[in-house]
Coordinates of C-alpha atoms and ligand atoms in Angstrom, one line a residue:
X1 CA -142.7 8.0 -5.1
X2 CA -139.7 7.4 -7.9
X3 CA -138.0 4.1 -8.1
X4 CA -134.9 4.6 -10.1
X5 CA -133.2 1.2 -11.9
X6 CA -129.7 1.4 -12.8
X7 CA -128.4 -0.4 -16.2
X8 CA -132.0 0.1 -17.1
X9 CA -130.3 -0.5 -20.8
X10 CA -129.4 -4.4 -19.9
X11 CA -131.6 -7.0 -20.1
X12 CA -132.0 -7.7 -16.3
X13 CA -132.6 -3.8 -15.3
X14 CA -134.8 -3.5 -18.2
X15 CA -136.8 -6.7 -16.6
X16 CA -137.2 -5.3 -13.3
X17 CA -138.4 -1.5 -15.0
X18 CA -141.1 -3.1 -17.2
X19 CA -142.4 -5.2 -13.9
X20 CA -142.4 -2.0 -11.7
X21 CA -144.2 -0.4 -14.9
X22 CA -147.1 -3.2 -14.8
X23 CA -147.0 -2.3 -10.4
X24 CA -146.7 1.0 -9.9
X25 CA -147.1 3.1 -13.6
X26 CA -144.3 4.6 -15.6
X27 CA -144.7 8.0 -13.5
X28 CA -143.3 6.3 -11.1
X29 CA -140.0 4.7 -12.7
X30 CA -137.0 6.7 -13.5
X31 CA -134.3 4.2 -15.7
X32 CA -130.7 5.3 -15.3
X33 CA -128.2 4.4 -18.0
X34 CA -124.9 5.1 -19.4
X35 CA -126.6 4.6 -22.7
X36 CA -129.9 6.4 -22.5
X37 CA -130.8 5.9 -25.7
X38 CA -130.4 2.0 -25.5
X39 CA -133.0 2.4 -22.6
X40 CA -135.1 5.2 -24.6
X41 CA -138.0 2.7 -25.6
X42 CA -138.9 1.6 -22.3
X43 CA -141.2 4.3 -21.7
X44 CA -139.8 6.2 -18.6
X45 CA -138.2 8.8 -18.1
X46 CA -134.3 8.0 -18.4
X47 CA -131.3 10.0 -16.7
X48 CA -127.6 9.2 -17.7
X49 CA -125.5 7.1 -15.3
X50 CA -122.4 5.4 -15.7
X51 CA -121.1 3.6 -12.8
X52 CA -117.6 5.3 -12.7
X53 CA -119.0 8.4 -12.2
X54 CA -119.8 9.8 -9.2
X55 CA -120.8 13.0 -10.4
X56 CA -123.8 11.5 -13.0
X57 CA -124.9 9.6 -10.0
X58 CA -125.4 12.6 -8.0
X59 CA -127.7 14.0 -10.8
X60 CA -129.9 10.9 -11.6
X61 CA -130.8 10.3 -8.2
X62 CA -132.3 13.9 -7.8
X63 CA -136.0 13.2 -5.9
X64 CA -135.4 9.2 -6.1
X65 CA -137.3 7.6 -2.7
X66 CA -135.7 3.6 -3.9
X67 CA -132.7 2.6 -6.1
X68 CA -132.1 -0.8 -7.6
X69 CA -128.1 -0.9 -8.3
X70 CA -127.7 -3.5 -10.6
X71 CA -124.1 -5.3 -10.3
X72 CA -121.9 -4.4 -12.7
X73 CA -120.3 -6.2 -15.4
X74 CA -116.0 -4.8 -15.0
X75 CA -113.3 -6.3 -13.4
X76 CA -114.4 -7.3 -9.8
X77 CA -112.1 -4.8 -8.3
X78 CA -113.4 -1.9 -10.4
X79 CA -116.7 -2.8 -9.5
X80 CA -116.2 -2.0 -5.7
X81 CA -115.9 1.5 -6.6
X82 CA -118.1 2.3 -9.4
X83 CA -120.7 0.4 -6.9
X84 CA -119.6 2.6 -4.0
X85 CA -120.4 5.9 -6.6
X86 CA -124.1 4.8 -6.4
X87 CA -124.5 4.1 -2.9
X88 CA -122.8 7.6 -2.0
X89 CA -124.9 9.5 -4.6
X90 CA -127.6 8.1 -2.7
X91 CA -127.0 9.1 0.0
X92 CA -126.0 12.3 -0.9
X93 CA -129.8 12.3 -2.0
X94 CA -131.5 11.2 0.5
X95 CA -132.5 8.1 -1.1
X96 CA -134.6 6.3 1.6
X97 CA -133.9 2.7 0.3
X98 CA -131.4 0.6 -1.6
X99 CA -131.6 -2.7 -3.6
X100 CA -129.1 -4.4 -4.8
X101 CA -128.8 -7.6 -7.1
X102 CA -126.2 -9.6 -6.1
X103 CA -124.9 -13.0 -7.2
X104 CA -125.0 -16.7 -5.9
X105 CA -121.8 -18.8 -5.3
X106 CA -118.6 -19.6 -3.8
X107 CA -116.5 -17.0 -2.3
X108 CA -113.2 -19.0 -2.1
X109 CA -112.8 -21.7 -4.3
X110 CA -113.6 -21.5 -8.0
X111 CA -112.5 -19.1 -10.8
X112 CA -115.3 -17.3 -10.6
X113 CA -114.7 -16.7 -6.7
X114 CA -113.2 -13.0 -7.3
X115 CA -116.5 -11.8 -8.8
X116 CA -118.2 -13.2 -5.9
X117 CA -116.2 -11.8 -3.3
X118 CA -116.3 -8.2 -5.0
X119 CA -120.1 -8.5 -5.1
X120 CA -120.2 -9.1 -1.4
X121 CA -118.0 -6.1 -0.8
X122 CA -120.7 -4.4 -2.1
X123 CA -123.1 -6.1 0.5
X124 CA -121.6 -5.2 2.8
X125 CA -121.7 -1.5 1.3
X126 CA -124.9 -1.2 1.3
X127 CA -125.4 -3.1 4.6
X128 CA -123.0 -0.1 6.2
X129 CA -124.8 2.4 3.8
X130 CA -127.7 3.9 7.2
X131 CA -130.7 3.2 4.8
X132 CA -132.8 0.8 4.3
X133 CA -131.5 -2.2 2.3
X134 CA -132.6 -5.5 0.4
X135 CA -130.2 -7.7 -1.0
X136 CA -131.0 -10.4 -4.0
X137 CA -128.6 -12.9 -4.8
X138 CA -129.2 -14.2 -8.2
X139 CA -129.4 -17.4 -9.3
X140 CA -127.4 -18.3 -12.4
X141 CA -129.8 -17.7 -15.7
X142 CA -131.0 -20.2 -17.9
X143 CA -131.4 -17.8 -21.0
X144 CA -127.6 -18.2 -22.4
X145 CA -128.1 -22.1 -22.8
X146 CA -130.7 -21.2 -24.8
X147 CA -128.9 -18.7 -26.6
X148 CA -126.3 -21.7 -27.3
X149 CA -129.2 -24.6 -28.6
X150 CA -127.8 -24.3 -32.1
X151 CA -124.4 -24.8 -30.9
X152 CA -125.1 -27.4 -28.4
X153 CA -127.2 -29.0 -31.7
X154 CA -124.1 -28.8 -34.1
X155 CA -122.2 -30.7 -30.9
X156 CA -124.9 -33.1 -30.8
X157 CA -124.3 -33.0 -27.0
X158 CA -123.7 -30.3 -23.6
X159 CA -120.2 -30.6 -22.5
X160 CA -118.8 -29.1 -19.7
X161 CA -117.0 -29.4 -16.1
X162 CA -120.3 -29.2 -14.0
X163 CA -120.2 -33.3 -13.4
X164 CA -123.4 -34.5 -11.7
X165 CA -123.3 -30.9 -9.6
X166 CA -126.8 -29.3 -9.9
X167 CA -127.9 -25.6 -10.4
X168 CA -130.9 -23.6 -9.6
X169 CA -131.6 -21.8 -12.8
X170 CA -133.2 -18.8 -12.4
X171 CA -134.2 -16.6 -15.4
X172 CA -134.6 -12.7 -15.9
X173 CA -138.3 -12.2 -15.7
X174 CA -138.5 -14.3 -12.8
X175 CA -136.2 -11.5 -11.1
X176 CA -137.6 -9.0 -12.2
X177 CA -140.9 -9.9 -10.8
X178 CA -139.1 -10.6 -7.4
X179 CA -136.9 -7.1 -7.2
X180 CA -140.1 -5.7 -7.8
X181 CA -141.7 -6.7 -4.4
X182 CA -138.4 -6.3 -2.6
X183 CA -138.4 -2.5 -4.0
X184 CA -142.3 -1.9 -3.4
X185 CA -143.2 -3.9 0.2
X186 CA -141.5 -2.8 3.9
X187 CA -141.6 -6.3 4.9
X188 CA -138.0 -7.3 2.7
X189 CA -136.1 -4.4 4.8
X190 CA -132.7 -6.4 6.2
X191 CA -133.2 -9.2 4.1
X192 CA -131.0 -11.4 1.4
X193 CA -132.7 -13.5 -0.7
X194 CA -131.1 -16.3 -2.6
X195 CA -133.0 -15.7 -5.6
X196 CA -133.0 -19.5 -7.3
X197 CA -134.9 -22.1 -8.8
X198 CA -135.5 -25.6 -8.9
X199 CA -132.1 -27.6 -8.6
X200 CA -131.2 -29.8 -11.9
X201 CA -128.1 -31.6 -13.5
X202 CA -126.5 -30.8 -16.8
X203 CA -128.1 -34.3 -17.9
X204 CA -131.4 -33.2 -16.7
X205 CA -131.4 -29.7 -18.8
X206 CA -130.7 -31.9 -21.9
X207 CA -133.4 -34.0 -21.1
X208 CA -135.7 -30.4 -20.9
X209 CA -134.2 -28.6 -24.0
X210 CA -134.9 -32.0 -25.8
X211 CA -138.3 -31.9 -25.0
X212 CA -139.2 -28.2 -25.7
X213 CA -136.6 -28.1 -28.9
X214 CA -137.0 -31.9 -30.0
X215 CA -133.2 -32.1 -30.3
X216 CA -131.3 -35.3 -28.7
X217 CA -128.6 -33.9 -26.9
X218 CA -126.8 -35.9 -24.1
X219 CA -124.4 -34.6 -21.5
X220 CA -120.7 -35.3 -21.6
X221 CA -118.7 -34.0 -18.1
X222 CA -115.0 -32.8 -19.3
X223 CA -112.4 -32.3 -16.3
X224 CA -112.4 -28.4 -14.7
X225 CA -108.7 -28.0 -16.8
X226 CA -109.8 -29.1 -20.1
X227 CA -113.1 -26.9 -19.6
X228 CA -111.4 -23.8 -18.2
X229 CA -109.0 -24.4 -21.8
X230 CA -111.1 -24.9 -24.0
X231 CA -113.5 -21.8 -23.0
X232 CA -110.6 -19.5 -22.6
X233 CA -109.7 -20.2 -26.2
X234 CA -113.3 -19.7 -27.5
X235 CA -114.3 -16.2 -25.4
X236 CA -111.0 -14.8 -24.2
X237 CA -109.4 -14.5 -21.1
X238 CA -111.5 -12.9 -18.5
X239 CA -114.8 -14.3 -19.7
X240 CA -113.4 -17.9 -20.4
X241 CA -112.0 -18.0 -17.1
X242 CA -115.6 -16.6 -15.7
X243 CA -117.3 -19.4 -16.9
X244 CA -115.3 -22.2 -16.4
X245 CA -115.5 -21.0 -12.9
X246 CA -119.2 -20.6 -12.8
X247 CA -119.3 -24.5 -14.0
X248 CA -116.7 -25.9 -11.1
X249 CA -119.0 -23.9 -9.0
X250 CA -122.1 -26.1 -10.4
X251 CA -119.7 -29.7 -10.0
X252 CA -118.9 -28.1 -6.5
X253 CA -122.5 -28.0 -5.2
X254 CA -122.0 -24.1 -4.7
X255 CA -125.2 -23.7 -7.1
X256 CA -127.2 -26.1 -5.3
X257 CA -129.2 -24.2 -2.6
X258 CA -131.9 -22.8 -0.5
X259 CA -134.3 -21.2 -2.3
X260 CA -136.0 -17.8 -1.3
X261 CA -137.2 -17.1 -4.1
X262 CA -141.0 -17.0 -3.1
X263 CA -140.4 -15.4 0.5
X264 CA -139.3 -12.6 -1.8
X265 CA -141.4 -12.6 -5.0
X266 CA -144.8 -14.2 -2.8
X267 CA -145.2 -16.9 -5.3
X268 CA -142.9 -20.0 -6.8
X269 CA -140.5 -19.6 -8.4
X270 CA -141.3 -21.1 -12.1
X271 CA -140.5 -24.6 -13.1
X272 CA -137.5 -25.1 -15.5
X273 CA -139.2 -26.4 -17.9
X274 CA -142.1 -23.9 -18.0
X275 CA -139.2 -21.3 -18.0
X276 CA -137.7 -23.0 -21.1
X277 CA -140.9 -23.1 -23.1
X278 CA -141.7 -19.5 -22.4
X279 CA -138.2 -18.6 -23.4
X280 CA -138.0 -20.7 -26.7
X281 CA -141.4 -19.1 -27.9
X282 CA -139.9 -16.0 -28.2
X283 CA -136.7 -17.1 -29.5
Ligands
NAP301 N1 -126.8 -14.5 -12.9 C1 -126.1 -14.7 -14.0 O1 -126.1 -15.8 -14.6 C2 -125.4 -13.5 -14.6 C3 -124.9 -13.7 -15.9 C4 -124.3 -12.6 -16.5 C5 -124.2 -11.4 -15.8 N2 -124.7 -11.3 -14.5 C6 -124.7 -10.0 -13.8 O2 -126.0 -9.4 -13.9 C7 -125.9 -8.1 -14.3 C8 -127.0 -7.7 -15.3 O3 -127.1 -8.6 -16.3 P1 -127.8 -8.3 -17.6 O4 -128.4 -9.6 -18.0 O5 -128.7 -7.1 -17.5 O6 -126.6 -8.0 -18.6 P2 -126.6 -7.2 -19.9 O7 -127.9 -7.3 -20.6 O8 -125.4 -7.5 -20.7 O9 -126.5 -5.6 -19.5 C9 -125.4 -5.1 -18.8 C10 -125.8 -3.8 -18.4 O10 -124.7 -3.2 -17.6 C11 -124.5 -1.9 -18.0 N3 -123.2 -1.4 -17.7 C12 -122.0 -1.9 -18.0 N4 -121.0 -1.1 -17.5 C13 -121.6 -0.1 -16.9 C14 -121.2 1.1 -16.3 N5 -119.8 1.3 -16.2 N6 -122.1 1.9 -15.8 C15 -123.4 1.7 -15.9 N7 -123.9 0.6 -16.5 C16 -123.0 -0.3 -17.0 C17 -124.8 -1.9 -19.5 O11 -124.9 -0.6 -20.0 P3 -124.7 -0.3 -21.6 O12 -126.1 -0.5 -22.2 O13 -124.3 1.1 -21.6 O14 -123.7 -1.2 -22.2 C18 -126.0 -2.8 -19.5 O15 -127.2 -2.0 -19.2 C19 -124.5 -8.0 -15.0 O16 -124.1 -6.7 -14.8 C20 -123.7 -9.0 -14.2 O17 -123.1 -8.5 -13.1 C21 -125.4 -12.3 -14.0

């Protein structure tokens, strides 16, 4: 049996390779990457892959039984495409199965809409595909807040457009443990997962951070415009506009949902908090 992760390079394909490692043993796992050497310490055997080519698809899924696509990261119309590469080089293949880690969210009415409607394209895809399928939809992750703590401490406070919305954090570990079982057990065939966490406001993930970082940080809510500004000013275009959207999302309750987390991974989904403090100890 091989298992083959794409974007095994990135931190979420990376995830889901070192949990099928600790399952199934490394002879098991192939990691495909358009940077192989960013993926070389993982301690599988790693095949080239960039998603806008058919033709390195074709090779790197030689003898794979499973693939895990991981969405990618380009313009949402590219993505259709490069996505569409893997799932033909499957099945090309003879790939028996295919996983694929889609995202939460609103298909119509934030900023970040477009990505979500390109990633269910690629449901759909793989839906169409004739073999086996799981889909995960991923919660948003908790680890870039994190990431931020000295800027939110130089603010003295989290600002942004998400209101009194809530979102169900999710983090990378807890999906890798989850794509795992969905790769490994019959049971998730035909299934999507809404792979999420516990529900929580903006003021409530101060509260959290100020507990596991002993900051004071409050929550100010800023209007959707001034947000959507202000973040396109500080990270550019296309990934201001990204987040900004994920955030009108959060204020328009499109991140506050059904979790499936444990029908996928066979246990709860961790705790924020406990996610936090596992996170910030190896900050
Ligand atoms: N749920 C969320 O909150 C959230 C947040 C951000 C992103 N996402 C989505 O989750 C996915 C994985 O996130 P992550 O945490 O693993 O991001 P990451 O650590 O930044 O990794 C991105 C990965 O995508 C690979 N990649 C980019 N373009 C590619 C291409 N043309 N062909 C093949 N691989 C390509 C990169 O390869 P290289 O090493 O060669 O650069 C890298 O392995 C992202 O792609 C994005 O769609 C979700």
């Amino acid at each position: 049996m091989k298992i083959a992760v794409t974007s095994a390079s990135g931190q979420l394909g990376s995830a889901i390779v070192r949990q099928l490692i600790n399952e199934v043993g490394e002879d098991h796992v192939v990691g495909i990457a358009r940077t192989p050497e960013k993926a070389s310490n993982l301690g599988v055997e790693i095949r080239k892959g960039d998603y806008n080519s058919r033709q390195q698809f074709d090779e790197a899924l030689r003898g794979v039984d499973t693939v895990l696509l991981v969405s990618g990261m380009d313009d949402p119309q590219k993505r259709i495409q490069q996505h569409r590469n893997v799932i033909e080089a499957a099945k090309y293949n003879g790939v028996s199965k295919i996983v694929y880690t889609g995202i939460v969210g609103d298909e119509t009415d934030t900023a970040f809409s477009p990505i979500v409607q390109s990633n269910r394209q690629t449901e759909n895809d793989v839906r169409g595909s004739g073999l086996q399928w799981v889909i995960g939809r991923n919660g948003i992750y908790i680890e870039p807040d994190l990431e931020y703590i000295d800027h939110y401490v130089k603010d003295g406070e989290i600002t942004n457009c998400a209101g009194g919305g809530k979102c169900t954090y999710t983090s990378r570990s807890e999906l890798g443990c989850a794509y795992a079982r969905m790769l490994l057990d019959e049971k998730h065939h035909g299934q999507v997962y809404n792979l999420v966490g516990e529900a929580i406001t903006q003021a409530r993930l101060a509260e959290l951070l100020n507990r596991v970082y002993g900051t004071e940080l409050t929550y100010r809510p800023v209007s959707v415009a001034a947000y959507a500004k202000e973040r396109r000013t500080a990270l550019g275009e296309f990934m201001g506009t990204v987040i900004a959207g994920i955030y009108e999302g959060i204020q328009n309750g499109a991140y506050d949902l059904r979790s499936d987390y444990e029908r996928a991974a066979g246990r709860a989904h961790k705790a924020p908090l406990e996610m936090i403090k596992n996170l910030a100890s190896v900050q």
